[in-house]
Amino acid sequence: MTTQTTRHLLTETIIDELQLLPELLRKAEMRYYGAQHALAEKRGRLADAESAWPLTDAAPYNDEAARLAAFRAYTGPLHADIRQAQAEVDRLKAEVDFLLRRHDNYRVMATLLSNG
């Protein structure tokens, strides 16, 4: 059981959160979509680099393993960038999901307070 003062304080807190959360969610979504765009650009650069690798220039390499090692050295930094960008996208997706759940929870609390 809650007192009238506690109920009023809860209502004010919920209203404040419901006013603040949409803006926080919008900003988080903007960062998330920006990170997705950056990831797509990095994947495109990797594809460009892989297609620019001289396929017919296999003569300088003694065997396939040496050619593969040189290819990985050539594309390695791009793969590292992609892994880092993917981790950032995943982190931002979790942040967006958290804010969505938080917003939904506050909406449910506001509904329960208004009905009770």
Backbone as JSON Lines, residues from 0, in Angstrom:
{"i":0,"aa":"M","n":[0.84,-1.16,0.0],"ca":[0.0,0.0,0.0],"c":[0.9,1.24,0.0]}
{"i":1,"aa":"T","n":[0.52,2.24,-0.77],"ca":[1.31,3.46,-0.87],"c":[0.52,4.64,-0.35]}
{"i":2,"aa":"T","n":[1.25,5.59,0.17],"ca":[0.58,6.8,0.64],"c":[0.33,7.72,-0.57]}
{"i":3,"aa":"Q","n":[-0.46,8.72,-0.35],"ca":[-0.78,9.66,-1.42],"c":[0.48,10.4,-1.89]}
{"i":4,"aa":"T","n":[1.36,10.75,-0.96],"ca":[2.6,11.45,-1.31],"c":[3.51,10.56,-2.16]}
{"i":5,"aa":"T","n":[3.63,9.3,-1.76],"ca":[4.44,8.36,-2.53],"c":[3.87,8.15,-3.92]}
{"i":6,"aa":"R","n":[2.58,8.03,-3.99],"ca":[1.9,7.84,-5.28],"c":[2.13,9.06,-6.18]}
{"i":7,"aa":"H","n":[2.06,10.25,-5.61],"ca":[2.27,11.47,-6.38],"c":[3.72,11.54,-6.87]}
{"i":8,"aa":"L","n":[4.67,11.18,-6.01],"ca":[6.08,11.18,-6.39],"c":[6.35,10.17,-7.51]}
{"i":9,"aa":"L","n":[5.77,8.98,-7.38],"ca":[5.91,7.98,-8.43],"c":[5.33,8.48,-9.76]}
{"i":10,"aa":"T","n":[4.18,9.1,-9.69],"ca":[3.55,9.61,-10.9],"c":[4.42,10.66,-11.57]}
{"i":11,"aa":"E","n":[4.98,11.57,-10.78],"ca":[5.85,12.61,-11.35],"c":[7.1,12.0,-11.97]}
{"i":12,"aa":"T","n":[7.67,11.02,-11.3],"ca":[8.87,10.36,-11.82],"c":[8.56,9.66,-13.14]}
{"i":13,"aa":"I","n":[7.44,8.96,-13.18],"ca":[7.07,8.24,-14.4],"c":[6.79,9.21,-15.54]}
{"i":14,"aa":"I","n":[6.13,10.31,-15.25],"ca":[5.86,11.31,-16.28],"c":[7.17,11.9,-16.8]}
{"i":15,"aa":"D","n":[8.09,12.2,-15.89],"ca":[9.39,12.73,-16.32],"c":[10.13,11.74,-17.22]}
{"i":16,"aa":"E","n":[10.12,10.48,-16.83],"ca":[10.79,9.46,-17.64],"c":[10.11,9.3,-19.0]}
{"i":17,"aa":"L","n":[8.79,9.33,-19.02],"ca":[8.07,9.19,-20.29],"c":[8.32,10.39,-21.21]}
{"i":18,"aa":"Q","n":[8.65,11.52,-20.66],"ca":[8.99,12.67,-21.5],"c":[10.45,12.61,-21.97]}
{"i":19,"aa":"L","n":[11.31,12.04,-21.17],"ca":[12.73,11.99,-21.48],"c":[13.09,10.82,-22.4]}
{"i":20,"aa":"L","n":[12.48,9.67,-22.21],"ca":[12.88,8.46,-22.92],"c":[12.75,8.54,-24.44]}
{"i":21,"aa":"P","n":[11.71,9.14,-25.0],"ca":[11.66,9.19,-26.48],"c":[12.86,9.92,-27.1]}
{"i":22,"aa":"E","n":[13.32,10.97,-26.47],"ca":[14.49,11.69,-27.0],"c":[15.75,10.85,-26.86]}
{"i":23,"aa":"L","n":[15.91,10.18,-25.72],"ca":[17.06,9.29,-25.54],"c":[17.03,8.15,-26.55]}
{"i":24,"aa":"L","n":[15.85,7.62,-26.78],"ca":[15.69,6.54,-27.75],"c":[16.01,7.02,-29.16]}
{"i":25,"aa":"R","n":[15.56,8.2,-29.52],"ca":[15.83,8.74,-30.85],"c":[17.33,8.9,-31.06]}
{"i":26,"aa":"K","n":[18.02,9.44,-30.06],"ca":[19.47,9.64,-30.17],"c":[20.21,8.3,-30.27]}
{"i":27,"aa":"A","n":[19.78,7.33,-29.48],"ca":[20.41,6.01,-29.52],"c":[20.18,5.35,-30.87]}
{"i":28,"aa":"E","n":[18.99,5.5,-31.42],"ca":[18.71,4.93,-32.74],"c":[19.55,5.61,-33.82]}
{"i":29,"aa":"M","n":[19.75,6.91,-33.71],"ca":[20.58,7.63,-34.68],"c":[22.03,7.1,-34.63]}
{"i":30,"aa":"R","n":[22.55,6.9,-33.42],"ca":[23.9,6.35,-33.29],"c":[23.96,4.93,-33.85]}
{"i":31,"aa":"Y","n":[22.92,4.16,-33.59],"ca":[22.87,2.77,-34.07],"c":[22.87,2.72,-35.59]}
{"i":32,"aa":"Y","n":[22.02,3.53,-36.22],"ca":[21.97,3.53,-37.68],"c":[23.25,4.09,-38.29]}
{"i":33,"aa":"G","n":[23.87,5.06,-37.62],"ca":[25.16,5.56,-38.08],"c":[26.23,4.48,-38.02]}
{"i":34,"aa":"A","n":[26.21,3.7,-36.95],"ca":[27.19,2.61,-36.81],"c":[26.93,1.53,-37.85]}
{"i":35,"aa":"Q","n":[25.67,1.25,-38.16],"ca":[25.37,0.28,-39.21],"c":[25.88,0.76,-40.56]}
{"i":36,"aa":"H","n":[25.72,2.04,-40.82],"ca":[26.2,2.62,-42.07],"c":[27.73,2.51,-42.15]}
{"i":37,"aa":"A","n":[28.41,2.83,-41.06],"ca":[29.87,2.74,-41.03],"c":[30.32,1.29,-41.26]}
{"i":38,"aa":"L","n":[29.6,0.34,-40.67],"ca":[29.93,-1.08,-40.87],"c":[29.76,-1.47,-42.33]}
{"i":39,"aa":"A","n":[28.69,-1.03,-42.95],"ca":[28.47,-1.34,-44.36],"c":[29.57,-0.74,-45.24]}
{"i":40,"aa":"E","n":[30.0,0.47,-44.92],"ca":[31.1,1.09,-45.67],"c":[32.39,0.29,-45.52]}
{"i":41,"aa":"K","n":[32.66,-0.17,-44.31],"ca":[33.88,-0.95,-44.09],"c":[33.82,-2.28,-44.81]}
{"i":42,"aa":"R","n":[32.65,-2.89,-44.85],"ca":[32.52,-4.14,-45.62],"c":[32.71,-3.89,-47.11]}
{"i":43,"aa":"G","n":[32.24,-2.75,-47.58],"ca":[32.46,-2.39,-48.98],"c":[33.93,-2.17,-49.28]}
{"i":44,"aa":"R","n":[34.64,-1.51,-48.36],"ca":[36.08,-1.32,-48.55],"c":[36.83,-2.66,-48.56]}
{"i":45,"aa":"L","n":[36.37,-3.59,-47.72],"ca":[36.99,-4.92,-47.71],"c":[36.76,-5.61,-49.05]}
{"i":46,"aa":"A","n":[35.55,-5.54,-49.55],"ca":[35.26,-6.17,-50.84],"c":[36.1,-5.52,-51.95]}
{"i":47,"aa":"D","n":[36.25,-4.21,-51.91],"ca":[37.1,-3.53,-52.9],"c":[38.54,-3.98,-52.79]}
{"i":48,"aa":"A","n":[39.03,-4.1,-51.55],"ca":[40.41,-4.52,-51.35],"c":[40.63,-5.95,-51.81]}
{"i":49,"aa":"E","n":[39.65,-6.81,-51.53],"ca":[39.79,-8.2,-51.96],"c":[39.76,-8.32,-53.48]}
{"i":50,"aa":"S","n":[38.95,-7.5,-54.13],"ca":[38.91,-7.57,-55.59],"c":[40.14,-6.91,-56.21]}
{"i":51,"aa":"A","n":[40.79,-6.01,-55.5],"ca":[41.98,-5.35,-56.01],"c":[43.23,-6.22,-55.84]}
{"i":52,"aa":"W","n":[43.13,-7.24,-55.0],"ca":[44.27,-8.12,-54.78],"c":[44.61,-8.81,-56.1]}
{"i":53,"aa":"P","n":[45.84,-8.79,-56.48],"ca":[46.22,-9.38,-57.78],"c":[46.12,-10.91,-57.75]}
{"i":54,"aa":"L","n":[45.11,-11.41,-58.41],"ca":[44.89,-12.86,-58.42],"c":[45.86,-13.58,-59.35]}
{"i":55,"aa":"T","n":[46.24,-12.93,-60.42],"ca":[47.11,-13.58,-61.4],"c":[48.58,-13.49,-61.02]}
{"i":56,"aa":"D","n":[48.88,-12.76,-59.96],"ca":[50.26,-12.54,-59.55],"c":[50.7,-13.59,-58.53]}
{"i":57,"aa":"A","n":[50.41,-14.84,-58.79],"ca":[50.74,-15.9,-57.84],"c":[52.18,-16.37,-57.97]}
{"i":58,"aa":"A","n":[52.88,-15.93,-58.99],"ca":[54.26,-16.39,-59.23],"c":[55.22,-16.05,-58.09]}
{"i":59,"aa":"P","n":[55.13,-14.86,-57.46],"ca":[56.12,-14.57,-56.41],"c":[55.99,-15.46,-55.17]}
{"i":60,"aa":"Y","n":[54.9,-16.16,-55.03],"ca":[54.7,-16.98,-53.83],"c":[55.08,-18.42,-54.12]}
{"i":61,"aa":"N","n":[55.76,-19.03,-53.16],"ca":[56.23,-20.41,-53.33],"c":[55.08,-21.4,-53.34]}
{"i":62,"aa":"D","n":[54.08,-21.14,-52.52],"ca":[52.95,-22.06,-52.45],"c":[51.68,-21.3,-52.07]}
{"i":63,"aa":"E","n":[50.61,-22.03,-51.97],"ca":[49.3,-21.42,-51.66],"c":[49.28,-20.83,-50.25]}
{"i":64,"aa":"A","n":[49.97,-21.45,-49.31],"ca":[49.98,-20.94,-47.93],"c":[50.66,-19.57,-47.87]}
{"i":65,"aa":"A","n":[51.72,-19.39,-48.62],"ca":[52.4,-18.09,-48.64],"c":[51.52,-17.03,-49.27]}
{"i":66,"aa":"R","n":[50.81,-17.4,-50.33],"ca":[49.9,-16.46,-50.98],"c":[48.76,-16.08,-50.04]}
{"i":67,"aa":"L","n":[48.22,-17.08,-49.32],"ca":[47.15,-16.8,-48.35],"c":[47.64,-15.93,-47.21]}
{"i":68,"aa":"A","n":[48.85,-16.15,-46.74],"ca":[49.42,-15.33,-45.67],"c":[49.56,-13.88,-46.12]}
{"i":69,"aa":"A","n":[50.02,-13.69,-47.35],"ca":[50.16,-12.33,-47.88],"c":[48.79,-11.68,-48.05]}
{"i":70,"aa":"F","n":[47.81,-12.46,-48.47],"ca":[46.46,-11.93,-48.65],"c":[45.86,-11.52,-47.3]}
{"i":71,"aa":"R","n":[46.06,-12.35,-46.29],"ca":[45.55,-12.01,-44.95],"c":[46.26,-10.8,-44.38]}
{"i":72,"aa":"A","n":[47.54,-10.67,-44.64],"ca":[48.26,-9.48,-44.18],"c":[47.72,-8.23,-44.89]}
{"i":73,"aa":"Y","n":[47.32,-8.41,-46.13],"ca":[46.79,-7.29,-46.92],"c":[45.4,-6.87,-46.43]}
{"i":74,"aa":"T","n":[44.57,-7.84,-46.07],"ca":[43.19,-7.53,-45.66],"c":[42.99,-7.58,-44.15]}
{"i":75,"aa":"G","n":[44.0,-7.95,-43.4],"ca":[43.88,-8.09,-41.95],"c":[43.38,-6.84,-41.23]}
{"i":76,"aa":"P","n":[43.96,-5.68,-41.5],"ca":[43.47,-4.47,-40.81],"c":[42.0,-4.16,-41.12]}
{"i":77,"aa":"L","n":[41.57,-4.46,-42.33],"ca":[40.17,-4.24,-42.67],"c":[39.25,-5.19,-41.9]}
{"i":78,"aa":"H","n":[39.69,-6.43,-41.76],"ca":[38.9,-7.38,-40.98],"c":[38.82,-6.94,-39.51]}
{"i":79,"aa":"A","n":[39.91,-6.42,-38.99],"ca":[39.91,-5.93,-37.6],"c":[38.95,-4.76,-37.45]}
{"i":80,"aa":"D","n":[38.95,-3.85,-38.42],"ca":[38.01,-2.72,-38.39],"c":[36.57,-3.2,-38.43]}
{"i":81,"aa":"I","n":[36.31,-4.21,-39.24],"ca":[34.94,-4.73,-39.35],"c":[34.51,-5.38,-38.04]}
{"i":82,"aa":"R","n":[35.4,-6.13,-37.41],"ca":[35.05,-6.75,-36.12],"c":[34.75,-5.69,-35.07]}
{"i":83,"aa":"Q","n":[35.55,-4.63,-35.06],"ca":[35.33,-3.55,-34.1],"c":[34.02,-2.83,-34.4]}
{"i":84,"aa":"A","n":[33.74,-2.57,-35.66],"ca":[32.49,-1.9,-36.04],"c":[31.29,-2.78,-35.71]}
{"i":85,"aa":"Q","n":[31.4,-4.09,-35.92],"ca":[30.3,-5.0,-35.6],"c":[30.04,-5.02,-34.1]}
{"i":86,"aa":"A","n":[31.1,-4.98,-33.3],"ca":[30.93,-4.93,-31.85],"c":[30.22,-3.65,-31.43]}
{"i":87,"aa":"E","n":[30.55,-2.54,-32.07],"ca":[29.88,-1.28,-31.76],"c":[28.41,-1.32,-32.16]}
{"i":88,"aa":"V","n":[28.11,-1.9,-33.31],"ca":[26.71,-2.05,-33.74],"c":[25.95,-2.9,-32.74]}
{"i":89,"aa":"D","n":[26.54,-4.0,-32.3],"ca":[25.87,-4.87,-31.34],"c":[25.63,-4.15,-30.01]}
{"i":90,"aa":"R","n":[26.62,-3.37,-29.56],"ca":[26.47,-2.62,-28.31],"c":[25.35,-1.59,-28.43]}
{"i":91,"aa":"L","n":[25.31,-0.89,-29.54],"ca":[24.27,0.12,-29.73],"c":[22.89,-0.51,-29.89]}
{"i":92,"aa":"K","n":[22.82,-1.67,-30.51],"ca":[21.54,-2.38,-30.63],"c":[21.02,-2.76,-29.25]}
{"i":93,"aa":"A","n":[21.92,-3.22,-28.38],"ca":[21.52,-3.56,-27.01],"c":[21.03,-2.32,-26.27]}
{"i":94,"aa":"E","n":[21.68,-1.18,-26.51],"ca":[21.24,0.07,-25.87],"c":[19.85,0.48,-26.35]}
{"i":95,"aa":"V","n":[19.6,0.37,-27.64],"ca":[18.28,0.71,-28.19],"c":[17.22,-0.22,-27.63]}
{"i":96,"aa":"D","n":[17.52,-1.51,-27.59],"ca":[16.56,-2.48,-27.05],"c":[16.27,-2.19,-25.57]}
{"i":97,"aa":"F","n":[17.31,-1.85,-24.81],"ca":[17.12,-1.52,-23.4],"c":[16.19,-0.31,-23.25]}
{"i":98,"aa":"L","n":[16.44,0.73,-24.03],"ca":[15.6,1.93,-23.93],"c":[14.16,1.66,-24.36]}
{"i":99,"aa":"L","n":[13.98,0.81,-25.37],"ca":[12.62,0.44,-25.78],"c":[11.89,-0.29,-24.66]}
{"i":100,"aa":"R","n":[12.57,-1.26,-24.05],"ca":[11.94,-2.0,-22.93],"c":[11.65,-1.07,-21.76]}
{"i":101,"aa":"R","n":[12.58,-0.18,-21.48],"ca":[12.39,0.77,-20.38],"c":[11.18,1.67,-20.65]}
{"i":102,"aa":"H","n":[11.06,2.15,-21.87],"ca":[9.93,3.0,-22.24],"c":[8.61,2.22,-22.1]}
{"i":103,"aa":"D","n":[8.6,0.99,-22.58],"ca":[7.39,0.16,-22.45],"c":[7.03,-0.07,-20.99]}
{"i":104,"aa":"N","n":[8.04,-0.33,-20.16],"ca":[7.78,-0.55,-18.73],"c":[7.18,0.68,-18.07]}
{"i":105,"aa":"Y","n":[7.71,1.85,-18.41],"ca":[7.16,3.08,-17.82],"c":[5.74,3.34,-18.33]}
{"i":106,"aa":"R","n":[5.47,2.98,-19.56],"ca":[4.1,3.14,-20.06],"c":[3.14,2.23,-19.29]}
{"i":107,"aa":"V","n":[3.57,1.02,-19.01],"ca":[2.74,0.09,-18.24],"c":[2.54,0.62,-16.83]}
{"i":108,"aa":"M","n":[3.6,1.13,-16.2],"ca":[3.47,1.7,-14.86],"c":[2.51,2.89,-14.84]}
{"i":109,"aa":"A","n":[2.59,3.72,-15.85],"ca":[1.69,4.88,-15.92],"c":[0.26,4.42,-16.08]}
{"i":110,"aa":"T","n":[0.02,3.39,-16.86],"ca":[-1.32,2.85,-17.02],"c":[-1.84,2.28,-15.71]}
{"i":111,"aa":"L","n":[-0.99,1.55,-15.0],"ca":[-1.4,0.97,-13.73],"c":[-1.7,2.05,-12.68]}
{"i":112,"aa":"L","n":[-0.88,3.09,-12.66],"ca":[-1.13,4.17,-11.71],"c":[-2.41,4.95,-12.04]}
{"i":113,"aa":"S","n":[-2.67,5.11,-13.31],"ca":[-3.87,5.87,-13.69],"c":[-5.16,5.07,-13.41]}
{"i":114,"aa":"N","n":[-5.05,3.73,-13.45],"ca":[-6.21,2.89,-13.21],"c":[-6.43,2.63,-11.72]}
{"i":115,"aa":"G","n":[-5.4,2.81,-10.93],"ca":[-5.5,2.46,-9.5],"c":[-5.75,3.65,-8.71]}
